[in-house]
Amino acid sequence: MRGISSTASSDVNRWLWRPRPLAAPRARLLCIPYAGGSATSFRTWPTRLPPDVEVLCVQLPGRGMRMGESLIRRLDEVVGVLGPLVRDLPGAGQTPLVMFGHSMGAILSFALCRWLRAEGAPLPARLIVSGHRAPHIVDPEPPKHLLDDPALIARLRHYGGTPEEILREPELVELMLPILRADFELLATHPHVPAPPLDLPMLALGGADDPNALPPAIEAWREHAGGEFAFQIFPGSHFFLHSDEAAVLSVISRELSKVSVPSA
């Protein structure tokens, strides 16, 4: 196991929130949030998943516990920090890791797996991508980070994940929009580069009524899976992971039950 310096340990604590630390987890679930989301987007998950699974929630700069830090607008910069932290987690290679990302988090998790492969590091035991069309499918919408404020707010209403009482509160909108613009820019400025499929099992999740990731675009993740592939569509729109949380967590628990400690 790699040693972790005090600096690296500080980075782990800033970037990876452990809501329920475990001394010897059977498996870990790394959760990467959607645009505008934070580590607390997954705050209810640890108590609803198997008790021997440690949940790690990615906390990006500029929000939540890192509100005072500069926002990041380039995906490669995020992956360049997260990659080594995930690669060097205590027990990496012995404790199975399942990676989950929703929307922006799906693209980040996919890029992170590619980074690990390029480094010759172990890949996750399973990758679960959620709420985003396959990366080779071009976004049919204009770049969202270039929209003016009213148009961007209209897009948020269209996605349905932001409570109306927040969208009607100018001070909250003023805090929220720069984070969303940075995240949307991160996605818009990261072109897909063709590469061999990832040699791991992959599960793709989608919402039946998600306007920007319809079921065929979810199934298209199959192209990037070198191991077994499955996809599942839930009722609801883009934020089905919240509106149908119990069913989503049941599926994730099933995936976690499939992983085991690698043989020596």
Backbone as JSON, one array per atom type, in Angstrom:
{
  "sequence": "MRGISSTASSDVNRWLWRPRPLAAPRARLLCIPYAGGSATSFRTWPTRLPPDVEVLCVQLPGRGMRMGESLIRRLDEVVGVLGPLVRDLPGAGQTPLVMFGHSMGAILSFALCRWLRAEGAPLPARLIVSGHRAPHIVDPEPPKHLLDDPALIARLRHYGGTPEEILREPELVELMLPILRADFELLATHPHVPAPPLDLPMLALGGADDPNALPPAIEAWREHAGGEFAFQIFPGSHFFLHSDEAAVLSVISRELSKVSVPSA",
  "N": [[0.84, -1.2, 0.0], [0.51, 2.26, -0.79], [2.21, 4.88, 0.89], [0.82, 7.77, 2.55], [1.33, 11.16, 2.44], [1.3, 14.0, 4.72], [0.37, 16.23, 3.37], [-0.96, 15.1, 1.18], [-2.89, 13.72, 2.62], [-4.36, 15.85, 3.66], [-5.42, 16.84, 1.28], [-7.06, 14.67, 0.56], [-8.98, 14.82, 2.6], [-10.17, 17.25, 1.98], [-11.2, 16.9, -0.6], [-12.61, 14.5, -0.56], [-15.33, 13.55, 1.12], [-16.14, 11.73, 3.95], [-18.91, 10.56, 5.13], [-19.53, 8.48, 6.84], [-17.18, 7.06, 8.25], [-15.31, 4.03, 7.97], [-13.39, 1.53, 9.54], [-12.52, -0.87, 8.38], [-13.72, -1.35, 5.63], [-15.86, -3.42, 3.58], [-16.24, -2.74, 0.98], [-15.94, 0.2, -1.1], [-17.83, 3.08, -2.06], [-17.59, 5.47, -4.4], [-18.84, 8.61, -4.89], [-19.78, 10.96, -7.28], [-20.82, 14.21, -7.86], [-23.53, 15.91, -9.63], [-23.73, 18.73, -11.98], [-23.51, 21.76, -10.27], [-23.99, 20.46, -7.92], [-22.96, 19.0, -4.75], [-20.89, 17.37, -2.25], [-22.77, 16.86, -0.29], [-25.0, 16.25, -1.69], [-25.33, 13.58, -1.6], [-25.95, 12.96, 0.98], [-27.87, 11.42, 2.33], [-27.36, 8.84, 1.66], [-25.43, 7.0, 2.95], [-26.67, 5.74, 5.22], [-28.55, 4.22, 4.01], [-27.45, 2.3, 2.53], [-25.57, -0.84, 2.36], [-24.17, -1.66, 5.57], [-21.46, -2.26, 5.68], [-20.21, -0.9, 3.74], [-18.24, 1.78, 2.75], [-18.91, 5.12, 2.09], [-17.7, 7.52, -0.1], [-17.73, 10.86, -0.83], [-17.36, 13.1, -3.4], [-16.12, 16.35, -3.08], [-16.19, 19.2, -4.68], [-14.26, 22.21, -5.38], [-15.35, 25.49, -4.27], [-17.93, 25.25, -3.29], [-20.29, 24.15, -0.77], [-18.46, 22.8, 1.88], [-16.2, 23.92, 0.88], [-16.54, 26.51, 0.05], [-15.17, 28.96, -0.12], [-13.15, 28.62, -1.97], [-11.59, 28.77, -5.25], [-13.52, 28.22, -8.19], [-13.4, 25.42, -10.46], [-12.89, 25.09, -13.9], [-12.16, 23.3, -15.83], [-12.17, 20.01, -16.9], [-9.98, 18.23, -16.97], [-8.32, 19.3, -15.04], [-9.67, 18.78, -12.66], [-9.68, 15.96, -12.7], [-6.95, 15.54, -12.65], [-6.31, 16.06, -10.01], [-8.08, 14.45, -8.5], [-7.53, 11.88, -9.48], [-4.88, 10.87, -8.51], [-5.56, 10.87, -5.77], [-7.62, 8.97, -5.55], [-6.31, 6.73, -6.6], [-4.37, 6.33, -4.62], [-5.7, 5.72, -2.28], [-5.99, 4.4, 1.04], [-5.6, 0.93, 1.23], [-6.21, 0.58, -1.41], [-6.67, -1.49, -4.17], [-6.98, -3.67, -2.55], [-9.37, -3.2, -1.14], [-12.41, -3.27, -2.66], [-13.56, -0.92, -5.08], [-16.37, 0.86, -6.05], [-17.57, 3.02, -8.48], [-19.61, 5.86, -8.79], [-21.36, 8.19, -10.72], [-23.36, 11.01, -11.35], [-24.92, 12.67, -14.05], [-23.0, 15.43, -14.75], [-21.19, 14.19, -13.07], [-21.11, 11.62, -14.11], [-19.61, 11.88, -16.46], [-17.24, 12.82, -15.34], [-16.52, 10.61, -13.74], [-16.1, 8.67, -15.68], [-13.94, 9.83, -17.1], [-12.11, 9.8, -15.04], [-11.72, 7.05, -14.67], [-10.48, 6.47, -17.1], [-8.13, 7.92, -16.7], [-6.97, 6.49, -14.56], [-6.51, 4.05, -15.86], [-4.61, 4.88, -17.77], [-2.51, 5.43, -16.08], [-1.79, 2.97, -15.26], [-2.97, 2.02, -13.0], [-5.16, 0.19, -10.71], [-8.45, -0.37, -11.94], [-11.81, 0.68, -11.02], [-13.96, -1.73, -9.36], [-16.49, -1.76, -10.41], [-18.3, 0.43, -12.58], [-20.72, 2.9, -12.35], [-22.7, 4.82, -14.25], [-24.77, 7.66, -14.58], [-27.67, 9.42, -15.59], [-26.66, 10.85, -17.81], [-26.04, 11.28, -21.24], [-24.2, 8.97, -23.37], [-20.65, 9.51, -23.7], [-19.72, 9.98, -26.31], [-21.79, 11.09, -27.69], [-22.92, 14.05, -28.93], [-23.79, 17.05, -27.21], [-27.0, 18.23, -27.7], [-27.86, 20.77, -27.13], [-27.23, 24.36, -27.0], [-24.11, 25.71, -25.64], [-24.39, 25.75, -22.21], [-23.15, 27.34, -20.3], [-22.83, 29.76, -21.47], [-25.25, 30.97, -21.61], [-27.52, 33.68, -20.83], [-28.54, 34.97, -17.6], [-31.46, 34.74, -17.17], [-32.09, 32.81, -19.15], [-30.55, 30.63, -18.37], [-31.65, 30.07, -15.88], [-34.15, 29.3, -16.75], [-33.45, 26.89, -18.01], [-32.75, 25.39, -15.77], [-35.22, 25.15, -14.53], [-36.41, 23.56, -16.42], [-35.0, 21.17, -16.15], [-35.78, 20.45, -13.6], [-34.71, 19.98, -11.04], [-34.16, 21.91, -9.15], [-35.5, 23.52, -6.4], [-38.37, 25.63, -6.6], [-38.6, 27.7, -4.77], [-35.98, 28.39, -4.26], [-35.12, 29.32, -6.76], [-36.54, 31.63, -6.87], [-35.38, 33.29, -5.11], [-33.29, 35.88, -5.01], [-30.7, 36.21, -3.8], [-29.84, 33.6, -3.3], [-29.83, 32.55, -5.88], [-27.84, 34.15, -6.97], [-25.6, 33.1, -5.69], [-25.65, 30.51, -6.65], [-25.57, 30.42, -9.51], [-22.91, 31.07, -10.56], [-21.5, 28.73, -9.83], [-22.85, 26.74, -11.27], [-22.34, 27.68, -13.88], [-19.57, 27.35, -14.05], [-19.37, 24.55, -13.83], [-20.86, 23.72, -16.08], [-19.26, 24.83, -18.06], [-16.97, 23.32, -17.69], [-17.85, 20.86, -18.66], [-18.53, 21.52, -21.32], [-16.14, 22.21, -22.49], [-14.66, 19.97, -22.74], [-13.83, 17.89, -24.99], [-14.88, 14.77, -26.42], [-12.64, 12.06, -26.72], [-11.91, 9.43, -28.78], [-11.26, 6.11, -27.62], [-10.08, 2.84, -26.53], [-12.59, 0.62, -25.13], [-13.38, 0.61, -21.59], [-12.03, -1.77, -19.4], [-13.98, -3.08, -17.56], [-16.91, -3.91, -15.56], [-19.93, -2.24, -16.38], [-22.65, -0.16, -15.51], [-25.39, 1.63, -16.65], [-27.58, 4.24, -15.83], [-30.74, 5.82, -16.2], [-33.27, 8.41, -16.62], [-36.66, 8.06, -17.53], [-37.94, 10.24, -18.63], [-36.02, 12.14, -19.03], [-34.92, 15.0, -20.53], [-32.47, 15.51, -21.74], [-31.03, 13.23, -21.81], [-32.08, 10.78, -23.05], [-33.46, 7.4, -23.04], [-32.2, 5.82, -25.25], [-29.75, 7.16, -25.5], [-28.64, 6.64, -23.06], [-28.34, 3.86, -23.13], [-26.37, 3.81, -25.02], [-23.94, 3.98, -23.74], [-22.91, 1.49, -23.75], [-21.02, 1.18, -25.72], [-18.64, 1.91, -24.53], [-17.93, 0.08, -22.67], [-15.88, -2.49, -21.75], [-16.2, -4.72, -20.28], [-18.9, -6.59, -18.77], [-22.12, -5.21, -19.52], [-24.92, -3.27, -18.57], [-28.09, -1.6, -18.58], [-30.46, 0.59, -17.01], [-33.65, 2.01, -16.75], [-35.36, 4.5, -15.01], [-38.49, 5.69, -13.62], [-39.33, 9.14, -14.13], [-37.54, 12.32, -14.43], [-34.59, 14.21, -15.03], [-33.5, 14.24, -12.45], [-33.99, 11.77, -11.24], [-32.56, 10.23, -9.46], [-32.98, 11.36, -7.01], [-35.8, 11.64, -6.85], [-36.62, 9.03, -7.05], [-35.19, 7.7, -5.11], [-35.01, 5.45, -3.32], [-35.34, 3.21, -5.01], [-33.17, 3.55, -6.74], [-31.0, 3.32, -4.97], [-31.38, 0.71, -4.18], [-30.66, -0.65, -6.5], [-27.98, 0.13, -6.68], [-27.01, -1.01, -4.33], [-27.3, -3.68, -5.02], [-25.35, -3.85, -7.01], [-23.08, -3.38, -5.48], [-23.08, -5.67, -3.96], [-22.03, -7.51, -5.66], [-19.31, -7.25, -5.76], [-16.11, -8.26, -4.6], [-13.37, -8.92, -2.33], [-10.22, -8.81, -3.89], [-8.42, -11.77, -4.93], [-5.46, -12.95, -3.33]],
  "CA": [[0.0, 0.0, 0.0], [1.28, 3.48, -0.84], [2.11, 5.77, 2.03], [0.15, 9.03, 2.26], [1.95, 12.27, 3.14], [0.33, 14.85, 5.41], [-0.24, 17.08, 2.36], [-1.93, 14.28, 0.46], [-3.99, 13.44, 3.54], [-5.17, 17.06, 3.69], [-6.17, 16.87, 0.02], [-8.11, 13.66, 0.66], [-10.04, 15.32, 3.47], [-10.87, 18.35, 1.32], [-11.85, 16.45, -1.82], [-13.42, 13.31, -0.34], [-16.04, 13.59, 2.38], [-16.56, 10.42, 4.45], [-19.96, 10.78, 6.12], [-19.57, 7.37, 7.8], [-15.89, 6.37, 8.09], [-15.22, 2.65, 8.42], [-12.0, 1.11, 9.71], [-12.2, -1.95, 7.45], [-14.91, -1.55, 4.79], [-15.85, -4.5, 2.6], [-16.15, -2.07, -0.32], [-16.16, 1.64, -1.07], [-18.62, 3.67, -3.13], [-17.17, 6.84, -4.66], [-19.97, 9.32, -5.49], [-19.38, 12.22, -7.9], [-22.11, 14.89, -8.03], [-23.96, 16.57, -10.87], [-23.43, 20.16, -12.06], [-24.14, 22.53, -9.2], [-24.12, 19.64, -6.73], [-21.85, 18.94, -3.81], [-20.82, 16.1, -1.53], [-23.99, 16.65, 0.49], [-26.06, 15.71, -2.55], [-25.44, 12.16, -1.27], [-25.9, 12.89, 2.44], [-28.78, 10.4, 2.87], [-27.04, 7.52, 1.13], [-24.71, 6.02, 3.79], [-27.54, 4.97, 6.1], [-29.47, 3.43, 3.2], [-26.63, 1.32, 1.82], [-25.07, -1.85, 3.29], [-23.37, -1.03, 6.63], [-20.03, -2.53, 5.53], [-19.74, -0.11, 2.58], [-17.88, 3.16, 3.06], [-19.27, 6.05, 1.03], [-16.82, 8.66, -0.28], [-18.45, 11.83, -1.65], [-16.45, 14.1, -3.94], [-16.46, 17.73, -2.79], [-15.45, 20.09, -5.58], [-14.04, 23.55, -4.82], [-16.3, 26.56, -4.52], [-19.28, 24.94, -2.81], [-20.32, 23.39, 0.47], [-17.38, 23.04, 2.84], [-15.09, 24.58, 0.17], [-17.18, 27.66, -0.58], [-14.24, 30.07, -0.33], [-12.11, 28.29, -2.95], [-11.9, 29.1, -6.64], [-14.17, 27.19, -8.99], [-12.59, 24.82, -11.52], [-13.64, 25.12, -15.16], [-11.6, 22.35, -16.78], [-12.31, 18.66, -16.39], [-8.67, 17.62, -16.77], [-7.77, 19.79, -13.78], [-10.32, 18.01, -11.59], [-9.2, 14.58, -12.76], [-5.55, 15.55, -12.27], [-6.23, 16.02, -8.55], [-8.82, 13.3, -7.98], [-6.91, 10.63, -9.89], [-3.93, 10.37, -7.52], [-6.2, 10.62, -4.47], [-8.32, 7.69, -5.64], [-5.28, 5.69, -6.79], [-3.57, 6.13, -3.41], [-6.52, 5.48, -1.09], [-5.55, 3.26, 1.85], [-6.24, -0.32, 0.86], [-6.49, 0.51, -2.85], [-6.21, -2.77, -4.7], [-7.52, -4.7, -1.67], [-10.77, -2.87, -0.88], [-13.05, -2.98, -3.94], [-14.13, 0.41, -5.25], [-17.4, 1.06, -7.05], [-17.63, 4.44, -8.77], [-20.92, 6.32, -9.24], [-21.44, 9.6, -11.06], [-24.63, 11.42, -11.98], [-24.86, 13.82, -14.95], [-21.59, 15.81, -14.84], [-20.42, 13.18, -12.35], [-20.92, 10.45, -14.97], [-18.49, 12.19, -17.34], [-16.04, 12.88, -14.49], [-16.14, 9.26, -13.33], [-15.58, 8.02, -16.88], [-12.61, 10.39, -17.33], [-11.25, 9.34, -13.95], [-11.35, 5.67, -14.99], [-9.48, 6.53, -18.17], [-6.87, 8.37, -16.1], [-6.41, 5.36, -13.82], [-5.99, 3.1, -16.84], [-3.38, 5.43, -18.35], [-1.48, 5.37, -15.05], [-1.53, 1.58, -14.9], [-3.54, 1.78, -11.67], [-6.36, -0.65, -10.77], [-9.73, 0.26, -12.23], [-12.86, 0.29, -10.07], [-14.59, -3.04, -9.58], [-17.65, -1.49, -11.27], [-18.59, 1.83, -12.85], [-22.14, 3.19, -12.54], [-22.9, 6.15, -14.81], [-26.19, 7.96, -14.35], [-28.23, 10.71, -15.96], [-25.93, 11.58, -18.86], [-25.86, 10.53, -22.49], [-22.85, 8.44, -23.56], [-19.76, 10.64, -23.96], [-19.49, 10.25, -27.73], [-22.98, 11.75, -28.23], [-22.77, 15.5, -28.77], [-24.89, 17.75, -26.55], [-27.82, 18.91, -28.71], [-28.18, 22.13, -26.69], [-26.13, 25.33, -27.02], [-23.36, 25.7, -24.39], [-25.22, 26.36, -21.16], [-22.42, 28.35, -19.52], [-22.88, 31.02, -22.21], [-26.6, 31.53, -21.53], [-27.69, 34.74, -19.84], [-29.13, 34.47, -16.36], [-32.84, 34.24, -17.31], [-32.13, 31.58, -19.95], [-29.98, 29.55, -17.56], [-32.66, 29.73, -14.88], [-35.18, 28.55, -17.47], [-32.96, 25.52, -18.19], [-32.84, 24.71, -14.47], [-36.63, 24.78, -14.35], [-36.68, 22.47, -17.36], [-34.45, 19.94, -15.58], [-36.67, 20.1, -12.51], [-34.06, 19.57, -9.81], [-33.95, 23.03, -8.23], [-36.78, 23.97, -5.85], [-38.81, 26.94, -7.08], [-38.35, 28.73, -3.76], [-34.59, 28.83, -4.44], [-35.03, 30.11, -8.0], [-37.2, 32.92, -6.66], [-34.62, 34.03, -4.08], [-32.16, 36.45, -5.74], [-29.4, 35.98, -3.16], [-29.46, 32.2, -3.51], [-29.51, 32.42, -7.31], [-26.54, 34.79, -7.17], [-24.59, 32.16, -5.22], [-25.73, 29.24, -7.38], [-25.3, 30.49, -10.94], [-21.49, 30.92, -10.91], [-21.1, 27.32, -9.69], [-23.39, 26.03, -12.42], [-21.63, 28.09, -15.1], [-18.25, 26.7, -14.04], [-19.56, 23.12, -14.11], [-21.27, 23.57, -17.48], [-18.09, 25.11, -18.88], [-16.11, 22.14, -17.55], [-18.35, 19.83, -19.57], [-18.55, 21.99, -22.71], [-14.78, 22.39, -23.02], [-13.97, 18.69, -22.68], [-14.29, 17.07, -26.13], [-14.67, 13.33, -26.3], [-11.55, 11.49, -27.5], [-12.11, 7.97, -28.89], [-10.26, 5.24, -26.99], [-10.65, 1.51, -26.31], [-13.52, 0.52, -23.99], [-12.82, 0.33, -20.27], [-12.12, -3.19, -19.07], [-14.68, -3.23, -16.27], [-18.37, -3.95, -15.69], [-20.53, -0.9, -16.36], [-24.1, -0.05, -15.43], [-25.85, 2.97, -16.99], [-28.91, 4.53, -15.31], [-31.34, 7.01, -16.79], [-34.67, 8.73, -16.34], [-37.49, 7.85, -18.72], [-38.36, 11.53, -19.19], [-34.89, 13.08, -18.98], [-34.9, 15.59, -21.87], [-31.13, 15.61, -22.3], [-30.39, 11.91, -21.77], [-33.16, 9.82, -23.29], [-32.99, 6.02, -22.88], [-31.21, 5.34, -26.23], [-28.46, 7.78, -25.22], [-28.11, 5.94, -21.9], [-27.89, 2.55, -23.59], [-25.19, 3.99, -25.87], [-22.73, 3.79, -22.94], [-22.44, 0.14, -24.05], [-19.84, 1.32, -26.58], [-17.46, 2.21, -23.73], [-17.77, -0.98, -21.67], [-15.16, -3.67, -22.19], [-16.73, -5.84, -19.5], [-20.35, -6.73, -18.89], [-22.83, -3.94, -19.56], [-26.37, -3.28, -18.39], [-28.65, -0.26, -18.34], [-31.77, 0.54, -16.36], [-34.35, 3.28, -16.84], [-36.27, 4.73, -13.89], [-39.48, 6.75, -13.85], [-38.89, 10.47, -13.74], [-36.73, 13.12, -15.33], [-33.13, 14.21, -14.85], [-33.11, 14.0, -11.06], [-34.62, 10.54, -10.75], [-31.8, 9.67, -8.34], [-33.6, 11.87, -5.79], [-37.24, 11.37, -6.82], [-36.81, 7.58, -6.9], [-33.94, 7.35, -4.42], [-35.02, 4.09, -2.75], [-35.12, 2.24, -6.08], [-31.8, 3.73, -7.22], [-30.08, 2.76, -3.98], [-31.52, -0.74, -4.23], [-29.85, -1.11, -7.63], [-26.57, 0.32, -6.32], [-26.7, -2.05, -3.34], [-27.13, -4.93, -5.76], [-24.04, -3.81, -7.66], [-22.07, -3.52, -4.42], [-23.06, -7.06, -3.49], [-21.33, -8.31, -6.66], [-17.87, -7.07, -5.69], [-15.46, -9.0, -3.51], [-11.93, -8.62, -2.16], [-9.43, -9.58, -4.88], [-7.62, -12.87, -4.42], [-4.04, -12.58, -3.15]],
  "C": [[0.88, 1.25, 0.0], [1.12, 4.26, 0.46], [1.45, 7.07, 1.61], [0.78, 10.12, 3.1], [0.88, 13.11, 3.82], [-0.36, 15.78, 4.42], [-1.31, 16.33, 1.6], [-3.14, 13.97, 1.34], [-4.92, 14.64, 3.65], [-6.02, 17.18, 2.43], [-7.32, 15.87, 0.04], [-9.28, 14.2, 1.47], [-10.83, 16.46, 2.83], [-11.72, 17.85, 0.14], [-12.81, 15.29, -1.6], [-14.03, 13.35, 1.06], [-16.5, 12.18, 2.73], [-17.65, 10.63, 5.5], [-20.04, 9.69, 7.17], [-18.27, 6.57, 7.65], [-15.93, 4.96, 8.67], [-13.76, 2.24, 8.48], [-11.6, 0.05, 8.68], [-13.42, -2.24, 6.58], [-14.75, -2.75, 3.86], [-15.67, -3.93, 1.19], [-16.32, -0.57, -0.09], [-17.01, 2.04, -2.26], [-18.19, 5.12, -3.26], [-18.27, 7.53, -5.45], [-19.52, 10.68, -6.0], [-20.64, 12.96, -8.31], [-22.31, 15.48, -9.42], [-23.57, 18.05, -10.84], [-24.22, 20.93, -11.0], [-24.28, 21.76, -7.9], [-22.88, 19.68, -5.86], [-21.84, 17.57, -3.14], [-22.12, 15.81, -0.79], [-25.18, 16.24, -0.37], [-26.32, 14.25, -2.24], [-25.56, 11.94, 0.24], [-26.79, 11.79, 3.02], [-28.35, 8.98, 2.51], [-26.39, 6.56, 2.12], [-25.62, 5.17, 4.66], [-28.51, 4.08, 5.33], [-28.74, 2.41, 2.33], [-26.11, 0.3, 2.82], [-24.09, -1.26, 4.3], [-21.87, -1.28, 6.51], [-19.43, -1.82, 4.31], [-19.44, 1.32, 3.04], [-18.17, 4.04, 1.85], [-18.29, 7.22, 1.06], [-17.51, 9.62, -1.24], [-17.47, 12.92, -2.1], [-16.99, 15.49, -3.64], [-15.6, 18.63, -3.66], [-15.28, 21.46, -4.95], [-15.19, 24.49, -5.14], [-17.71, 26.32, -4.06], [-19.17, 24.17, -1.5], [-19.2, 23.8, 1.41], [-16.19, 23.75, 2.21], [-15.57, 25.84, -0.53], [-16.19, 28.78, -0.92], [-13.21, 29.83, -1.41], [-12.57, 28.58, -4.37], [-12.55, 27.92, -7.35], [-13.22, 26.68, -10.07], [-13.46, 24.69, -12.77], [-13.11, 24.15, -16.2], [-11.62, 20.96, -16.16], [-10.95, 18.03, -16.09], [-8.03, 18.07, -15.45], [-8.37, 19.05, -12.59], [-9.75, 16.6, -11.54], [-7.74, 14.51, -12.33], [-5.34, 15.55, -10.76], [-6.89, 14.75, -8.01], [-8.12, 11.98, -8.29], [-5.91, 10.09, -8.86], [-4.56, 10.08, -6.16], [-6.92, 9.28, -4.46], [-7.32, 6.55, -5.77], [-4.6, 5.33, -5.48], [-4.41, 5.96, -2.15], [-5.97, 4.31, -0.29], [-6.33, 2.0, 1.47], [-6.6, -0.42, -0.6], [-5.88, -0.77, -3.41], [-6.69, -3.93, -3.85], [-9.0, -4.46, -1.37], [-11.45, -2.5, -2.19], [-13.7, -1.6, -3.95], [-15.17, 0.37, -6.35], [-17.55, 2.57, -7.24], [-19.01, 4.78, -9.32], [-20.84, 7.81, -9.56], [-22.74, 9.91, -11.76], [-24.42, 12.67, -12.8], [-23.4, 14.24, -15.16], [-20.71, 14.76, -14.17], [-20.19, 11.92, -13.18], [-19.71, 10.67, -15.89], [-17.19, 12.25, -16.54], [-15.59, 11.48, -14.1], [-15.54, 8.48, -14.5], [-14.16, 8.51, -17.18], [-11.63, 9.92, -16.26], [-10.81, 7.89, -14.18], [-10.31, 5.63, -16.11], [-8.12, 6.97, -17.63], [-6.2, 7.22, -15.35], [-5.81, 4.33, -14.78], [-4.67, 3.6, -17.43], [-2.22, 5.36, -17.38], [-1.09, 3.94, -14.7], [-2.05, 1.22, -13.53], [-4.78, 0.89, -11.8], [-7.6, 0.17, -11.09], [-10.73, -0.1, -11.14], [-13.4, -1.1, -10.39], [-15.81, -2.92, -10.47], [-17.77, 0.01, -11.44], [-20.08, 1.98, -13.1], [-22.25, 4.64, -13.02], [-24.4, 6.43, -14.86], [-26.54, 9.34, -14.92], [-27.44, 11.52, -16.97], [-25.83, 10.69, -20.09], [-24.42, 10.04, -22.59], [-21.93, 9.54, -24.07], [-19.5, 10.94, -25.43], [-20.68, 10.94, -28.4], [-22.91, 13.24, -27.91], [-24.01, 16.09, -28.11], [-25.71, 18.51, -27.6], [-28.12, 20.36, -28.36], [-26.98, 23.06, -26.86], [-25.38, 25.28, -25.68], [-24.09, 26.45, -23.28], [-24.47, 27.43, -20.37], [-22.42, 29.71, -20.2], [-24.27, 31.66, -22.19], [-26.63, 32.71, -20.56], [-28.47, 34.19, -18.65], [-30.57, 33.97, -16.53], [-32.91, 32.93, -18.09], [-31.58, 30.4, -19.17], [-30.97, 29.11, -16.49], [-33.8, 28.93, -15.52], [-34.75, 27.1, -17.71], [-33.06, 24.74, -16.9], [-34.28, 24.28, -14.19], [-36.97, 23.58, -15.23], [-36.17, 21.14, -16.8], [-35.22, 19.49, -14.34], [-36.01, 19.74, -11.19], [-33.89, 20.66, -8.77], [-35.29, 23.52, -7.71], [-37.12, 25.39, -6.3], [-38.53, 28.03, -6.07], [-36.91, 29.22, -3.8], [-34.48, 29.72, -5.66], [-35.68, 31.48, -7.86], [-36.48, 33.78, -5.63], [-33.35, 34.58, -4.72], [-30.8, 36.16, -5.11], [-28.92, 34.54, -3.36], [-29.08, 31.95, -4.97], [-28.14, 33.01, -7.6], [-25.38, 33.89, -6.72], [-24.5, 30.93, -6.13], [-25.24, 29.34, -8.82], [-23.81, 30.41, -11.29], [-20.99, 29.48, -10.81], [-21.6, 26.53, -10.89], [-22.65, 26.4, -13.7], [-20.26, 27.42, -15.18], [-18.38, 25.23, -14.39], [-19.96, 22.89, -15.56], [-20.1, 23.87, -18.43], [-17.12, 23.93, -18.85], [-16.54, 21.05, -18.53], [-18.21, 20.26, -21.04], [-17.17, 22.06, -23.33], [-13.97, 21.1, -22.96], [-14.46, 17.81, -23.83], [-14.0, 15.6, -25.9], [-13.54, 12.88, -27.23], [-11.77, 9.98, -27.59], [-10.95, 7.2, -28.28], [-10.89, 3.87, -26.79], [-11.61, 1.51, -25.12], [-12.77, 0.22, -22.69], [-13.05, -1.14, -19.92], [-12.69, -3.37, -17.67], [-16.17, -3.38, -16.53], [-18.94, -2.54, -15.56], [-22.05, -1.02, -16.33], [-24.46, 1.4, -15.72], [-27.3, 3.14, -16.54], [-29.44, 5.8, -15.96], [-32.77, 7.21, -16.34], [-35.49, 8.65, -17.61], [-37.84, 9.16, -19.41], [-37.26, 12.58, -19.11], [-34.71, 13.69, -20.37], [-33.52, 15.6, -22.52], [-30.37, 14.28, -22.27], [-31.48, 10.85, -21.89], [-32.61, 8.39, -23.27], [-32.01, 5.53, -23.96], [-29.81, 5.92, -25.99], [-27.81, 7.18, -23.97], [-27.58, 4.57, -22.32], [-26.61, 2.65, -24.41], [-23.88, 3.94, -25.09], [-22.12, 2.4, -23.21], [-21.14, 0.18, -24.85], [-18.54, 1.47, -25.78], [-17.17, 1.17, -22.67], [-17.06, -2.17, -22.28], [-15.55, -4.91, -21.42], [-18.23, -5.94, -19.7], [-21.01, -5.36, -18.84], [-24.32, -4.17, -19.34], [-26.83, -1.83, -18.27], [-30.05, -0.42, -17.77], [-32.38, 1.94, -16.4], [-35.37, 3.36, -15.71], [-37.35, 5.72, -14.3], [-38.89, 8.11, -13.46], [-37.98, 11.12, -14.77], [-35.26, 13.09, -14.91], [-32.71, 13.85, -13.43], [-33.85, 12.81, -10.46], [-33.86, 9.94, -9.57], [-32.31, 10.2, -7.01], [-35.09, 11.48, -5.73], [-37.54, 9.9, -6.64], [-35.6, 6.99, -6.16], [-33.92, 5.91, -3.91], [-34.73, 3.05, -3.83], [-33.7, 2.33, -6.62], [-30.81, 3.1, -6.26], [-30.21, 1.24, -3.9], [-30.67, -1.32, -5.36], [-28.37, -0.98, -7.31], [-26.14, -0.72, -5.29], [-26.49, -3.4, -4.01], [-25.76, -4.98, -6.44], [-22.92, -3.98, -6.63], [-21.97, -4.95, -3.93], [-22.28, -7.97, -4.44], [-19.82, -8.22, -6.54], [-17.33, -7.82, -4.47], [-14.0, -8.62, -3.45], [-11.14, -9.45, -3.14], [-8.63, -10.68, -4.22], [-6.16, -12.43, -4.33], [-3.21, -13.18, -4.28]]
}
